Amino acid sequence: MHNTNYIIRFVLIMTVIVAFVLSMMYTGLKSVHQTNEAVYNKKAILSAVAAQLGKNISKLSNAEVENIFNTQIEQKVLDMSGNELTPEQIKSATGGVASTADKIDMGKEMKKPEADRLLPLYIFKASDGKVYNIISVRGKGLWDEIWGNVALESDWKTIAGVSFDHKGETPGLGAEIKDNPTWVSQFTGKKIYADDGSFTSVRIIKSGAKDPVHEVDGISGATITANGVDEMLERGLKYYEPYIMKNKKS
Amino acid sequence: MGDLINIFIKSAFIENLALSYFLGMCSYLAVSKSVKTAFGLGLAVIFVLGITMPMNWIINTYLLSEGGLFGMDLTFLRFILFIAVIASMVQLVEMVVEKFSPELYSALGIFLPLITVNCAILGGSLFMVSKEYNFSQSVAFGLGGGFGWFLAIVAIAAIREKMKYSAVPAPLRGLGMAFLLTGLMGMAFMGLMGIDPAAFN
Amino acid sequence: MAEVKVAEPKESIFTFGKAERKLVTDPLNDNNPITVQVLGICSALAVTTLLNKAIVMAIAVTFVTAFSNLFTSMLRTGIPKQVRMIVQLVIIATLVTIVELTLKAVNYPIYKELSVFIGLIITNCIVMGRLEAYAMANNPWKSFLDGIGNGLGYGIILIIVAAIRELFGKGSLLDFKIIGPTADYVLNTSEISWLGWYANNNLMVLFPSAMFVIGIVIWVHRAWNKKLVDIS
């Protein structure tokens, strides 16, 4: 039997060793972790224009992603009334965390009052010279948060591609918004404005889409997640409306 | 209050720790041979989840996060501290129960030490962190998750008691059948996913 | 290092004879942690929707069982009885944190998908069970092999289950399209695929199917290895 003194010494020494090893590893790998996280988020943004890029996004290396972001993408941050913010303004609005669009934490923005939210905008120049506007949306699914990126063509009307992600939707049901490329590809070519110029968003219809221009099919067994995507798109796209109105060339 | 009831219902029925995340499966399968023991273990799990969840919330918020006591990001110590809290809480609960309620102690008795390595307890705490619950929400999540686990183990125990009288192929007897039954119960619980998670808001 | 020592006489601790080989191979079949000992089912089943997740999980668990067995066995005479459980848990939790930090640096997308289930290796009953049943009573080298064997025995079942679920649920293995229509893979139409009429069975991706598949794996295993019938 060991005495109390020994136990305390044993536990203390073990704690020191363990804490030392782990903190060394943590600090040593921190920069790698941060790069990985940044690249992961950038890949999500690029997924919205995967077809235009003509590449399999998940197979891109870190350097390739950074390269596309540096050469083909222009980042902007907007406020809720459609004004473009300068890096200084972004810094003060995020408490010094971010100065460019890709550093903005959309989860934190969602918790702010609606009027103070920041809107990231990525302008992607494809190799054929076409310009796409990628915007970020965020909402609630069945269990937890869902978010996505929507690429609009330069007319700000037609969807060129979308990508969605989620925190904890059910695999095989709600998680299909990320995992099922067929479902995601339905959005391509849909229009978010009616012919008369009024905002319609893209509706997700449970019983099957009837209007080929503004509607897509729902996901069977995942009505609540699909409704979440529907709501997220409507609200998220509307946030950008003031900016769209200012920039439309009509 | 409404969102607390929502979290309770969600974690008990829709996001059942045992049937949709397979947490606590070892003890779930090992202790579900009779309803009586399953009942005891289920109660102990509710009890321990309800206590450790808020404890771990306090540790995570005030010690490990950047805005906490030490002012730095200590999240890499999360696993160690969580499991230490769980192990010591289980021992503490064991001692307190033994002292003040010998009857409850003899009812829960052997199950308490088992709970330390029940994945549902640690899993609950980790889910709580990833879902960013606040204090009262984490209490509701702990109790709800525990209740859901309790329901699952009592139900499977009842089915397995009946199974003794059925002609199951020899290689499938016991463990194999328990797996198939759990799968069927999981499918039945999926029917509850239609519950509107915002019903009580 | 091990190879040099093997040549030495029997009393060396690094021998790899019949008994040691049995330590590694026994958990693969006769004493499989999942289908026979019923340990470690908890965290494992949720990660078997895709084969790559299951392989990463199998490697992670093998690493943790092997090294926690090794360290516990090295410390077994020094660990105070009163705090034995907490000491073991701290060793496991440290190794799991190392796995988490490494995975986060090496393959971030998989780390994201596995999320809390990496942390749940701590309460994987195999790890704790082997520490108590084996490492506390045997020398470090044997414990290490026992850890590897049990990790692999667990990994094998995980990989079988994941392969079945991914093949029939998604029509692919390791993201390569095998069966079913290729139209799913809009960006990868060049991939070959058989059985074009096959429609993916969504049940295979849903959680109850993990239970069905394991139940059937156990059935097949016990029908083939008759001495396991009615073990529990």
XYZ file of C-alpha atoms in Angstrom, chain B residues 14 18-30 33 75-80 83-84 87-88 91 113 116-120 122-124 126-127 130 160 169-184 186-187 189-190 193, chain C residues 34-47 82 85-86 89-90 93-94 96-97 100-101 115-126 128 165 203 206-216 218-220 222-223 226 229-230 232:
120
model
C -35.238 12.647 -30.959
C -28.233 5.351 -26.978
C -30.274 4.854 -30.119
C -29.060 7.569 -32.437
C -25.464 8.060 -31.277
C -24.792 4.537 -29.920
C -23.386 5.987 -26.741
C -23.083 3.809 -23.658
C -23.526 0.685 -25.740
C -21.194 -1.510 -23.676
C -23.212 -1.241 -20.504
C -26.406 -1.013 -22.559
C -25.810 -4.500 -23.949
C -24.173 -5.998 -20.870
C -30.609 -8.878 -19.533
C -9.052 23.393 -24.738
C -6.406 20.709 -25.275
C -6.879 19.759 -21.611
C -10.610 19.314 -22.104
C -10.643 15.503 -22.401
C -8.487 15.002 -19.336
C -12.977 12.505 -17.606
C -11.374 13.404 -14.277
C -14.545 9.799 -12.455
C -14.379 11.861 -9.289
C -16.890 8.345 -6.717
C -18.433 2.471 -10.918
C -17.355 6.219 -15.404
C -16.612 4.409 -18.629
C -20.122 4.832 -19.983
C -19.603 6.797 -23.183
C -22.965 8.484 -22.781
C -18.484 11.832 -21.611
C -20.311 12.003 -24.936
C -23.013 14.157 -23.384
C -18.648 16.753 -25.475
C -21.935 17.307 -27.306
C -20.072 21.451 -29.507
C -34.792 -9.315 -24.216
C -31.121 -19.397 -34.380
C -28.260 -20.493 -32.126
C -25.483 -18.252 -33.500
C -27.763 -15.242 -33.276
C -28.845 -15.906 -29.688
C -27.986 -13.311 -27.089
C -25.691 -10.637 -28.431
C -26.547 -10.844 -32.118
C -30.245 -10.589 -31.431
C -29.684 -7.672 -29.063
C -28.018 -5.785 -31.891
C -30.844 -6.432 -34.326
C -33.395 -5.406 -31.706
C -31.523 -2.206 -30.970
C -31.515 -1.438 -34.680
C -35.273 -1.934 -34.857
C -33.593 2.890 -33.405
C -35.869 2.815 -36.448
C -37.337 6.113 -32.469
C -36.666 7.715 -35.850
C -38.010 12.854 -35.473
C -16.599 -6.385 -30.573
C -18.268 -9.622 -31.559
C -17.128 -11.742 -28.601
C -16.214 -9.510 -25.690
C -18.897 -6.889 -26.536
C -16.584 -3.985 -25.808
C -16.099 -0.691 -27.550
C -19.293 -0.614 -29.524
C -20.169 2.787 -28.152
C -18.304 5.331 -30.180
C -17.500 3.075 -33.092
C -20.831 2.606 -34.778
C -21.499 6.215 -35.554
C -18.324 6.496 -37.629
C -6.569 4.337 -4.529
C -8.822 4.460 -12.223
C -8.074 8.168 -12.545
C -8.027 7.566 -17.479
C -5.461 10.358 -17.539
C -7.099 10.900 -22.235
C -3.582 12.183 -22.920
C -6.481 10.573 -27.201
C -5.656 14.277 -27.083
C -6.867 14.525 -31.871
C -4.179 17.179 -32.238
C -15.828 15.452 -34.290
C -16.746 14.236 -30.807
C -16.166 10.588 -31.595
C -12.391 11.037 -31.392
C -12.842 12.185 -27.806
C -15.082 9.232 -27.107
C -12.171 6.826 -27.634
C -11.439 7.639 -23.982
C -14.535 5.819 -22.858
C -14.136 3.086 -25.437
C -14.465 0.102 -23.135
C -11.785 -1.827 -25.038
C -10.095 0.526 -20.229
C -22.553 0.472 -45.362
C -31.204 2.959 -44.853
C -28.938 5.808 -41.328
C -27.906 4.791 -37.834
C -30.057 1.673 -37.275
C -28.316 -0.093 -40.147
C -25.049 -0.142 -38.171
C -26.847 -2.288 -35.631
C -28.286 -4.595 -38.292
C -24.943 -5.017 -40.015
C -23.099 -5.776 -36.759
C -25.854 -8.157 -35.694
C -25.453 -10.014 -38.968
C -21.938 -11.540 -35.287
C -24.360 -14.114 -36.668
C -22.008 -15.056 -39.503
C -20.628 -17.364 -34.689
C -22.106 -19.650 -37.290
C -19.064 -22.651 -33.565
C -22.154 -19.735 -29.729
C -23.954 -18.754 -26.539
C -23.241 -14.120 -23.830
